[in-house]
PDB file of C-alpha atoms and ligand atoms in Angstrom:
ATOM      1  CA  MET A   5      -9.890  -4.755 -12.255  1.00 95.00           C
ATOM      2  CA  ARG A   6      -6.161  -4.953 -11.549  1.00 97.00           C
ATOM      3  CA  LEU A   7      -4.641  -1.945  -9.846  1.00 98.00           C
ATOM      4  CA  VAL A   8      -1.333  -0.868  -8.438  1.00 98.00           C
ATOM      5  CA  LEU A   9      -1.322   1.940  -5.889  1.00 98.00           C
ATOM      6  CA  LEU A  10       1.918   3.903  -5.927  1.00 98.00           C
ATOM      7  CA  GLY A  11       3.047   6.766  -3.746  1.00 97.00           C
ATOM      8  CA  PRO A  12       5.012   7.713  -0.625  1.00 96.00           C
ATOM      9  CA  PRO A  13       4.234   6.332   2.804  1.00 94.00           C
ATOM     10  CA  GLY A  14       1.269   8.148   4.298  1.00 92.00           C
ATOM     11  CA  ALA A  15      -0.296   9.127   0.968  1.00 94.00           C
ATOM     12  CA  GLY A  16      -3.485   7.238   1.772  1.00 93.00           C
ATOM     13  CA  LYS A  17      -2.982   4.167  -0.401  1.00 95.00           C
ATOM     14  CA  GLY A  18      -4.123   1.747   2.279  1.00 92.00           C
ATOM     15  CA  THR A  19      -7.356   3.634   2.961  1.00 91.00           C
ATOM     16  CA  GLN A  20      -8.282   3.766  -0.732  1.00 96.00           C
ATOM     17  CA  ALA A  21      -7.261   0.140  -1.274  1.00 96.00           C
ATOM     18  CA  LYS A  22      -9.641  -0.930   1.476  1.00 93.00           C
ATOM     19  CA  LEU A  23     -12.568   1.084   0.055  1.00 95.00           C
ATOM     20  CA  LEU A  24     -11.972  -0.168  -3.499  1.00 97.00           C
ATOM     21  CA  SER A  25     -11.489  -3.747  -2.376  1.00 97.00           C
ATOM     22  CA  GLU A  26     -14.890  -3.694  -0.626  1.00 96.00           C
ATOM     23  CA  LYS A  27     -16.578  -1.956  -3.563  1.00 96.00           C
ATOM     24  CA  PHE A  28     -15.292  -4.361  -6.231  1.00 96.00           C
ATOM     25  CA  ASN A  29     -14.953  -7.422  -4.052  1.00 97.00           C
ATOM     26  CA  ILE A  30     -11.336  -8.037  -5.014  1.00 97.00           C
ATOM     27  CA  PRO A  31      -8.439  -8.639  -2.615  1.00 98.00           C
ATOM     28  CA  HIS A  32      -6.425  -5.808  -1.145  1.00 97.00           C
ATOM     29  CA  ILE A  33      -2.871  -7.092  -1.349  1.00 98.00           C
ATOM     30  CA  SER A  34      -0.695  -5.001   0.933  1.00 97.00           C
ATOM     31  CA  THR A  35       2.865  -6.244   1.238  1.00 97.00           C
ATOM     32  CA  GLY A  36       3.273  -4.192   4.428  1.00 95.00           C
ATOM     33  CA  ASP A  37       0.276  -5.928   6.026  1.00 93.00           C
ATOM     34  CA  MET A  38       1.389  -9.339   4.849  1.00 95.00           C
ATOM     35  CA  LEU A  39       4.948  -8.872   6.169  1.00 96.00           C
ATOM     36  CA  ARG A  40       3.652  -7.518   9.519  1.00 92.00           C
ATOM     37  CA  ASP A  41       1.346 -10.563   9.836  1.00 91.00           C
ATOM     38  CA  GLU A  42       4.326 -12.851   9.342  1.00 95.00           C
ATOM     39  CA  VAL A  43       6.251 -10.939  12.019  1.00 93.00           C
ATOM     40  CA  ARG A  44       3.313 -11.063  14.460  1.00 89.00           C
ATOM     41  CA  GLU A  45       2.781 -14.779  13.860  1.00 93.00           C
ATOM     42  CA  LYS A  46       6.536 -15.390  14.316  1.00 95.00           C
ATOM     43  CA  THR A  47       6.830 -17.497  11.172  1.00 97.00           C
ATOM     44  CA  GLU A  48      10.173 -18.332   9.585  1.00 97.00           C
ATOM     45  CA  LEU A  49       9.619 -15.591   7.038  1.00 97.00           C
ATOM     46  CA  GLY A  50       8.593 -13.236   9.852  1.00 97.00           C
ATOM     47  CA  HIS A  51      11.969 -13.763  11.516  1.00 97.00           C
ATOM     48  CA  LYS A  52      13.759 -12.970   8.301  1.00 97.00           C
ATOM     49  CA  VAL A  53      11.928  -9.696   7.683  1.00 97.00           C
ATOM     50  CA  ALA A  54      11.274  -8.340  11.180  1.00 96.00           C
ATOM     51  CA  GLU A  55      14.326  -6.147  11.490  1.00 96.00           C
ATOM     52  CA  PHE A  56      13.848  -4.480   8.062  1.00 96.00           C
ATOM     53  CA  VAL A  57      10.195  -3.674   8.773  1.00 94.00           C
ATOM     54  CA  LYS A  58      10.923  -2.340  12.253  1.00 92.00           C
ATOM     55  CA  ILE A  59      13.585   0.101  11.109  1.00 93.00           C
ATOM     56  CA  GLY A  60      11.717   1.151   7.943  1.00 93.00           C
ATOM     57  CA  GLU A  61      14.057  -0.400   5.415  1.00 96.00           C
ATOM     58  CA  LEU A  62      12.992  -2.338   2.365  1.00 97.00           C
ATOM     59  CA  VAL A  63      12.774  -6.085   2.692  1.00 98.00           C
ATOM     60  CA  PRO A  64      15.043  -7.679   0.025  1.00 98.00           C
ATOM     61  CA  ASP A  65      13.437  -7.931  -3.407  1.00 98.00           C
ATOM     62  CA  ASP A  66      13.639 -11.693  -3.792  1.00 97.00           C
ATOM     63  CA  ILE A  67      11.671 -12.223  -0.546  1.00 98.00           C
ATOM     64  CA  VAL A  68       8.903  -9.724  -1.297  1.00 98.00           C
ATOM     65  CA  ILE A  69       8.578 -10.850  -4.892  1.00 98.00           C
ATOM     66  CA  LYS A  70       8.043 -14.455  -3.801  1.00 97.00           C
ATOM     67  CA  VAL A  71       5.420 -13.406  -1.283  1.00 97.00           C
ATOM     68  CA  VAL A  72       3.457 -11.385  -3.875  1.00 97.00           C
ATOM     69  CA  ILE A  73       3.616 -13.947  -6.656  1.00 96.00           C
ATOM     70  CA  HIS A  74       2.415 -16.632  -4.288  1.00 96.00           C
ATOM     71  CA  ARG A  75      -0.456 -14.359  -3.177  1.00 97.00           C
ATOM     72  CA  LEU A  76      -1.446 -13.562  -6.781  1.00 96.00           C
ATOM     73  CA  SER A  77      -1.702 -17.238  -7.569  1.00 94.00           C
ATOM     74  CA  LYS A  78      -4.535 -17.728  -5.062  1.00 95.00           C
ATOM     75  CA  PRO A  79      -8.032 -18.215  -6.543  1.00 96.00           C
ATOM     76  CA  ASP A  80      -9.481 -14.974  -5.146  1.00 96.00           C
ATOM     77  CA  ALA A  81      -7.011 -12.889  -7.184  1.00 96.00           C
ATOM     78  CA  LYS A  82      -8.484 -14.240 -10.425  1.00 94.00           C
ATOM     79  CA  ALA A  83     -11.298 -11.660 -10.257  1.00 93.00           C
ATOM     80  CA  GLY A  84      -8.732  -8.819  -9.936  1.00 97.00           C
ATOM     81  CA  PHE A  85      -6.668  -7.295  -7.152  1.00 98.00           C
ATOM     82  CA  ILE A  86      -5.317  -4.102  -5.644  1.00 98.00           C
ATOM     83  CA  LEU A  87      -1.566  -4.064  -5.011  1.00 98.00           C
ATOM     84  CA  ASP A  88      -0.693  -1.621  -2.213  1.00 98.00           C
ATOM     85  CA  GLY A  89       2.990  -1.047  -1.448  1.00 97.00           C
ATOM     86  CA  PHE A  90       4.256  -3.282  -4.273  1.00 98.00           C
ATOM     87  CA  PRO A  91       6.177  -2.824  -6.512  1.00 98.00           C
ATOM     88  CA  ARG A  92       8.520  -0.486  -4.703  1.00 98.00           C
ATOM     89  CA  THR A  93      11.713  -0.986  -6.749  1.00 98.00           C
ATOM     90  CA  LEU A  94      12.428  -1.294 -10.457  1.00 97.00           C
ATOM     91  CA  LYS A  95      13.380  -4.936  -9.967  1.00 98.00           C
ATOM     92  CA  GLN A  96      10.016  -5.618  -8.291  1.00 98.00           C
ATOM     93  CA  ALA A  97       8.164  -3.942 -11.141  1.00 98.00           C
ATOM     94  CA  GLU A  98      10.034  -5.973 -13.738  1.00 97.00           C
ATOM     95  CA  GLU A  99       9.436  -9.240 -11.928  1.00 97.00           C
ATOM     96  CA  LEU A 100       5.749  -8.398 -11.502  1.00 97.00           C
ATOM     97  CA  ASN A 101       5.508  -7.710 -15.215  1.00 96.00           C
ATOM     98  CA  LYS A 102       7.137 -11.011 -16.021  1.00 97.00           C
ATOM     99  CA  ALA A 103       4.853 -12.973 -13.695  1.00 96.00           C
ATOM    100  CA  LEU A 104       1.713 -11.307 -15.067  1.00 95.00           C
ATOM    101  CA  ARG A 105       2.803 -11.919 -18.626  1.00 95.00           C
ATOM    102  CA  GLU A 106       3.102 -15.604 -17.839  1.00 93.00           C
ATOM    103  CA  LEU A 107      -0.463 -15.523 -16.526  1.00 91.00           C
ATOM    104  CA  ASN A 108      -1.532 -13.646 -19.652  1.00 93.00           C
ATOM    105  CA  ILE A 109      -2.867 -10.661 -17.675  1.00 93.00           C
ATOM    106  CA  SER A 110      -1.774  -7.092 -17.144  1.00 94.00           C
ATOM    107  CA  ILE A 111      -2.252  -4.187 -14.744  1.00 96.00           C
ATOM    108  CA  ASP A 112      -5.169  -1.947 -15.821  1.00 96.00           C
ATOM    109  CA  ARG A 113      -4.053   1.182 -13.984  1.00 97.00           C
ATOM    110  CA  VAL A 114      -1.305   2.396 -11.730  1.00 98.00           C
ATOM    111  CA  ILE A 115      -2.654   5.103  -9.439  1.00 98.00           C
ATOM    112  CA  TYR A 116       0.010   7.509  -8.297  1.00 98.00           C
ATOM    113  CA  PHE A 117      -0.856   9.252  -5.016  1.00 97.00           C
ATOM    114  CA  GLN A 118       0.861  12.586  -5.089  1.00 96.00           C
ATOM    115  CA  THR A 119       1.528  14.259  -1.731  1.00 95.00           C
ATOM    116  CA  THR A 120       4.135  16.245   0.159  1.00 91.00           C
ATOM    117  CA  PRO A 121       6.503  14.943   2.840  1.00 90.00           C
ATOM    118  CA  GLU A 122       4.786  17.303   5.331  1.00 91.00           C
ATOM    119  CA  VAL A 123       1.423  15.625   4.806  1.00 90.00           C
ATOM    120  CA  SER A 124       3.002  12.176   4.999  1.00 91.00           C
ATOM    121  CA  ILE A 125       4.702  12.942   8.279  1.00 92.00           C
ATOM    122  CA  LYS A 126       1.544  14.386   9.815  1.00 91.00           C
ATOM    123  CA  ARG A 127      -0.546  11.444   8.691  1.00 91.00           C
ATOM    124  CA  LEU A 128       1.850   8.778   9.900  1.00 93.00           C
ATOM    125  CA  SER A 129       2.688  10.308  13.259  1.00 92.00           C
ATOM    126  CA  GLY A 130      -1.049  10.618  13.998  1.00 94.00           C
ATOM    127  CA  ARG A 131      -1.869   7.130  12.741  1.00 94.00           C
ATOM    128  CA  ARG A 132      -2.913   4.544  15.336  1.00 96.00           C
ATOM    129  CA  VAL A 133      -3.332   0.902  14.435  1.00 93.00           C
ATOM    130  CA  CYS A 134      -5.529  -1.701  16.129  1.00 93.00           C
ATOM    131  CA  GLU A 135      -3.541  -4.573  17.615  1.00 88.00           C
ATOM    132  CA  GLY A 136      -6.539  -6.841  17.154  1.00 88.00           C
ATOM    133  CA  CYS A 137      -7.924  -6.341  13.654  1.00 87.00           C
ATOM    134  CA  GLY A 138      -5.276  -4.103  12.085  1.00 85.00           C
ATOM    135  CA  VAL A 139      -7.646  -1.250  11.173  1.00 87.00           C
ATOM    136  CA  ASN A 140      -6.075   2.232  11.008  1.00 89.00           C
ATOM    137  CA  PHE A 141      -7.309   5.319  12.836  1.00 93.00           C
ATOM    138  CA  HIS A 142      -5.917   8.819  12.991  1.00 93.00           C
ATOM    139  CA  LEU A 143      -5.840  11.009  16.091  1.00 95.00           C
ATOM    140  CA  ILE A 144      -7.213  14.005  14.164  1.00 92.00           C
ATOM    141  CA  ASN A 145      -8.583  12.861  10.808  1.00 88.00           C
ATOM    142  CA  MET A 146     -10.244   9.585  11.827  1.00 90.00           C
ATOM    143  CA  PRO A 147     -10.364   9.387  15.631  1.00 96.00           C
ATOM    144  CA  PRO A 148     -11.859   6.288  17.293  1.00 97.00           C
ATOM    145  CA  LYS A 149     -15.088   6.765  19.253  1.00 97.00           C
ATOM    146  CA  HIS A 150     -13.258   6.004  22.530  1.00 97.00           C
ATOM    147  CA  GLU A 151      -9.684   7.174  22.911  1.00 96.00           C
ATOM    148  CA  GLY A 152      -7.112   4.467  22.321  1.00 96.00           C
ATOM    149  CA  ILE A 153      -9.728   1.759  21.634  1.00 97.00           C
ATOM    150  CA  CYS A 154     -10.716   0.161  18.309  1.00 97.00           C
ATOM    151  CA  ASP A 155     -14.295   0.913  17.172  1.00 97.00           C
ATOM    152  CA  PHE A 156     -14.574  -2.505  15.567  1.00 96.00           C
ATOM    153  CA  CYS A 157     -13.072  -5.045  17.958  1.00 97.00           C
ATOM    154  CA  GLY A 158     -12.460  -3.129  21.234  1.00 97.00           C
ATOM    155  CA  LYS A 159      -8.735  -3.885  21.354  1.00 97.00           C
ATOM    156  CA  GLU A 160      -6.045  -1.332  22.028  1.00 97.00           C
ATOM    157  CA  LEU A 161      -4.583   1.042  19.422  1.00 97.00           C
ATOM    158  CA  PHE A 162      -0.855   1.602  19.097  1.00 96.00           C
ATOM    159  CA  LEU A 163       1.689   3.697  17.189  1.00 95.00           C
ATOM    160  CA  ARG A 164       3.549   1.547  14.671  1.00 92.00           C
ATOM    161  CA  GLU A 165       7.271   1.344  15.482  1.00 90.00           C
ATOM    162  CA  ASP A 166       8.081   2.525  11.928  1.00 93.00           C
ATOM    163  CA  ASP A 167       5.643   5.494  12.195  1.00 94.00           C
ATOM    164  CA  LYS A 168       7.925   7.275  14.689  1.00 92.00           C
ATOM    165  CA  GLU A 169       9.167  10.509  13.147  1.00 89.00           C
ATOM    166  CA  GLU A 170      12.787   9.530  12.625  1.00 90.00           C
ATOM    167  CA  THR A 171      11.823   6.275  10.921  1.00 93.00           C
ATOM    168  CA  VAL A 172       9.233   8.050   8.779  1.00 93.00           C
ATOM    169  CA  LYS A 173      11.936  10.377   7.505  1.00 93.00           C
ATOM    170  CA  LYS A 174      14.055   7.404   6.575  1.00 95.00           C
ATOM    171  CA  ARG A 175      11.110   5.722   4.792  1.00 95.00           C
ATOM    172  CA  LEU A 176      10.516   8.905   2.769  1.00 95.00           C
ATOM    173  CA  GLU A 177      14.180   8.962   1.800  1.00 96.00           C
ATOM    174  CA  ILE A 178      14.084   5.338   0.689  1.00 97.00           C
ATOM    175  CA  TYR A 179      10.933   6.129  -1.284  1.00 97.00           C
ATOM    176  CA  ARG A 180      12.748   8.907  -3.129  1.00 96.00           C
ATOM    177  CA  LYS A 181      15.732   6.730  -3.790  1.00 97.00           C
ATOM    178  CA  GLU A 182      14.067   3.459  -4.779  1.00 97.00           C
ATOM    179  CA  THR A 183      10.439   4.014  -5.689  1.00 97.00           C
ATOM    180  CA  VAL A 184      10.074   7.413  -7.406  1.00 97.00           C
ATOM    181  CA  SER A 185      11.564   6.017 -10.625  1.00 97.00           C
ATOM    182  CA  LEU A 186       8.510   3.759 -10.993  1.00 97.00           C
ATOM    183  CA  ILE A 187       6.406   6.826 -11.801  1.00 97.00           C
ATOM    184  CA  ASP A 188       8.245   7.206 -15.103  1.00 97.00           C
ATOM    185  CA  TYR A 189       8.331   3.450 -15.646  1.00 96.00           C
ATOM    186  CA  TYR A 190       4.517   3.292 -15.562  1.00 97.00           C
ATOM    187  CA  LYS A 191       4.078   6.654 -17.304  1.00 96.00           C
ATOM    188  CA  ASN A 192       5.960   5.206 -20.236  1.00 95.00           C
ATOM    189  CA  ASN A 193       3.594   2.289 -20.663  1.00 91.00           C
ATOM    190  CA  GLY A 194       0.544   4.550 -20.398  1.00 92.00           C
ATOM    191  CA  SER A 195      -1.076   3.002 -17.308  1.00 94.00           C
ATOM    192  CA  LEU A 196      -0.257   5.780 -14.809  1.00 97.00           C
ATOM    193  CA  ARG A 197      -2.918   8.108 -13.450  1.00 97.00           C
ATOM    194  CA  GLU A 198      -2.109  10.790 -10.904  1.00 97.00           C
ATOM    195  CA  VAL A 199      -4.390  11.769  -8.007  1.00 97.00           C
ATOM    196  CA  SER A 200      -3.938  13.980  -4.991  1.00 96.00           C
ATOM    197  CA  GLY A 201      -3.288  12.007  -1.841  1.00 95.00           C
ATOM    198  CA  ASP A 202      -4.033  15.180   0.107  1.00 93.00           C
ATOM    199  CA  LEU A 203      -7.760  14.880  -0.587  1.00 93.00           C
ATOM    200  CA  GLU A 204     -10.092  13.681   2.138  1.00 90.00           C
ATOM    201  CA  ALA A 205     -10.578   9.889   1.803  1.00 91.00           C
ATOM    202  CA  ASN A 206     -14.240   9.813   0.630  1.00 94.00           C
ATOM    203  CA  LYS A 207     -13.634  12.603  -1.840  1.00 97.00           C
ATOM    204  CA  LEU A 208     -10.642  10.827  -3.347  1.00 97.00           C
ATOM    205  CA  ASN A 209     -12.640   7.621  -3.506  1.00 97.00           C
ATOM    206  CA  SER A 210     -15.434   9.335  -5.525  1.00 97.00           C
ATOM    207  CA  GLN A 211     -12.818  10.828  -7.827  1.00 97.00           C
ATOM    208  CA  LEU A 212     -11.306   7.404  -8.453  1.00 97.00           C
ATOM    209  CA  LEU A 213     -14.687   5.815  -9.187  1.00 97.00           C
ATOM    210  CA  LYS A 214     -15.509   8.635 -11.601  1.00 96.00           C
ATOM    211  CA  MET A 215     -12.197   8.150 -13.375  1.00 96.00           C
ATOM    212  CA  PHE A 216     -12.708   4.369 -13.672  1.00 96.00           C
ATOM    213  CA  ALA A 217     -16.138   4.972 -15.179  1.00 95.00           C
ATOM    214  CA  GLU A 218     -14.869   7.569 -17.646  1.00 95.00           C
ATOM    215  CA  GLU A 219     -12.124   5.213 -18.725  1.00 92.00           C
ATOM    216  CA  LYS A 220     -14.683   2.413 -19.056  1.00 89.00           C
ATOM    217  CA  LEU A 221     -13.015   0.165 -16.505  1.00 90.00           C
ATOM    218  CA  ILE A 222     -16.374  -0.026 -14.745  1.00 86.00           C
ATOM    219  CA  ALA A 223     -19.963   0.621 -15.847  1.00 81.00           C
ATOM    220  CA  LYS A 224     -21.223   4.176 -15.313  1.00 71.00           C
TER     221      LYS A 224
HETATM  222  P1  ADP B  27       4.177   2.418   4.054  1.00 84.75           P
HETATM  223  O1  ADP B  27       3.651   2.264   2.659  1.00 84.75           O
HETATM  224  O2  ADP B  27       3.303   3.251   4.905  1.00 84.75           O
HETATM  225  O3  ADP B  27       5.633   2.777   4.115  1.00 84.75           O
HETATM  226  P2  ADP B  27       3.907  -0.421   4.387  1.00 84.75           P
HETATM  227  O4  ADP B  27       2.950  -0.946   5.424  1.00 84.75           O
HETATM  228  O5  ADP B  27       3.530  -0.554   2.960  1.00 84.75           O
HETATM  229  O6  ADP B  27       4.175   1.062   4.818  1.00 84.75           O
HETATM  230  O7  ADP B  27       5.331  -1.117   4.560  1.00 84.75           O
HETATM  231  C1  ADP B  27       5.947  -1.276   5.780  1.00 84.75           C
HETATM  232  C2  ADP B  27       7.299  -1.920   5.661  1.00 84.75           C
HETATM  233  O8  ADP B  27       7.178  -3.231   5.042  1.00 84.75           O
HETATM  234  C3  ADP B  27       8.307  -1.213   4.764  1.00 84.75           C
HETATM  235  O9  ADP B  27       8.980  -0.190   5.439  1.00 84.75           O
HETATM  236  C4  ADP B  27       9.224  -2.368   4.370  1.00 84.75           C
HETATM  237  O10 ADP B  27      10.093  -2.730   5.400  1.00 84.75           O
HETATM  238  C5  ADP B  27       8.249  -3.505   4.174  1.00 84.75           C
HETATM  239  N1  ADP B  27       7.748  -3.569   2.779  1.00 84.75           N
HETATM  240  C6  ADP B  27       6.447  -3.410   2.388  1.00 84.75           C
HETATM  241  N2  ADP B  27       6.346  -3.542   1.033  1.00 84.75           N
HETATM  242  C7  ADP B  27       7.597  -3.758   0.563  1.00 84.75           C
HETATM  243  C8  ADP B  27       8.121  -3.931  -0.738  1.00 84.75           C
HETATM  244  N3  ADP B  27       7.357  -3.937  -1.843  1.00 84.75           N
HETATM  245  N4  ADP B  27       9.463  -4.133  -0.842  1.00 84.75           N
HETATM  246  C9  ADP B  27      10.261  -4.157   0.232  1.00 84.75           C
HETATM  247  N5  ADP B  27       9.811  -3.991   1.487  1.00 84.75           N
HETATM  248  C10 ADP B  27       8.489  -3.778   1.679  1.00 84.75           C
HETATM  249 ZN1   ZN B  28      -9.741  -3.682  15.967  1.00 84.75          ZN
END
C-alpha cells in the first residue's frame, strides 16, 4: 500500500502514519522527522535546513525532493510506504509523480486530514517530544506516565521549537498558501479521501482500516 497523508500541522498525520506503518509493516516516511534527524546529527544537509525547520518555514523544494526520492529508492519501500508531510507544494507533488512514474508505481490513496486551526494549535502547543526516541506525547490527550519523562526510553520530553504558538501560526499560514492546493490536485486524479483529523486517534485508525477494506486495498 502506498499512501500520502495530507493536512495541516497538528492534524494527527504522524500518529496515524505510525499506527499504519506498524500494522502493514511498511516504512513511515516523515520528511519532518528525517530533516530533524539531519539537524540533530549535524550533517551537511542538517546545516543547510536547520534554520528553515526552526522557524517553521518550508525547506527548499529541490532539497526535500532529493531526500524523499533517495528514501523511496531503499529496499524497504518496495513493499509500500506512508508519506507524511510530503508533498507540501505543487512542485513536490509533480516531482513525486514523475519519480513514481519512472518506477512504474503510483500512490493508492491520499488521505486528507481535515481539521480546524484551533484544534491544530491546541494539539501542537500541548505536544511534547522525546529527545531520545522521538516519540510524541500530549500533555492532555496522551500524557506520559511520569511527567516530562518518556514512557519508552526514560529520556526527557521537550516542546519543539516550531511548536511555539507564534511559529505554529506561521506554519498554518504557509500550509494555506502552499499546501491547500494539493487537495484539488489529488481530488482531480481521484485518489483523495477525506477524514476528520479531530477524531480520537484509535477511532480514526479504525475508520481508515474500514475504508481500506471497503475499497479493497486490504483484505476484509
Ligand atoms: P508539521 O507537519 O507538524 O508541520 P513536520 O514535522 O512535518 O511538521 O515538519 C517540520 C518542518 O520540516 C517544516 O516546518 C519544514 O521546515 C520542514 N519540512 C517537512 N516536510 C517538508 C516538505 N515536504 N517541504 C518543505 N519543508 C518540509
Ligand atoms: Zn523516548
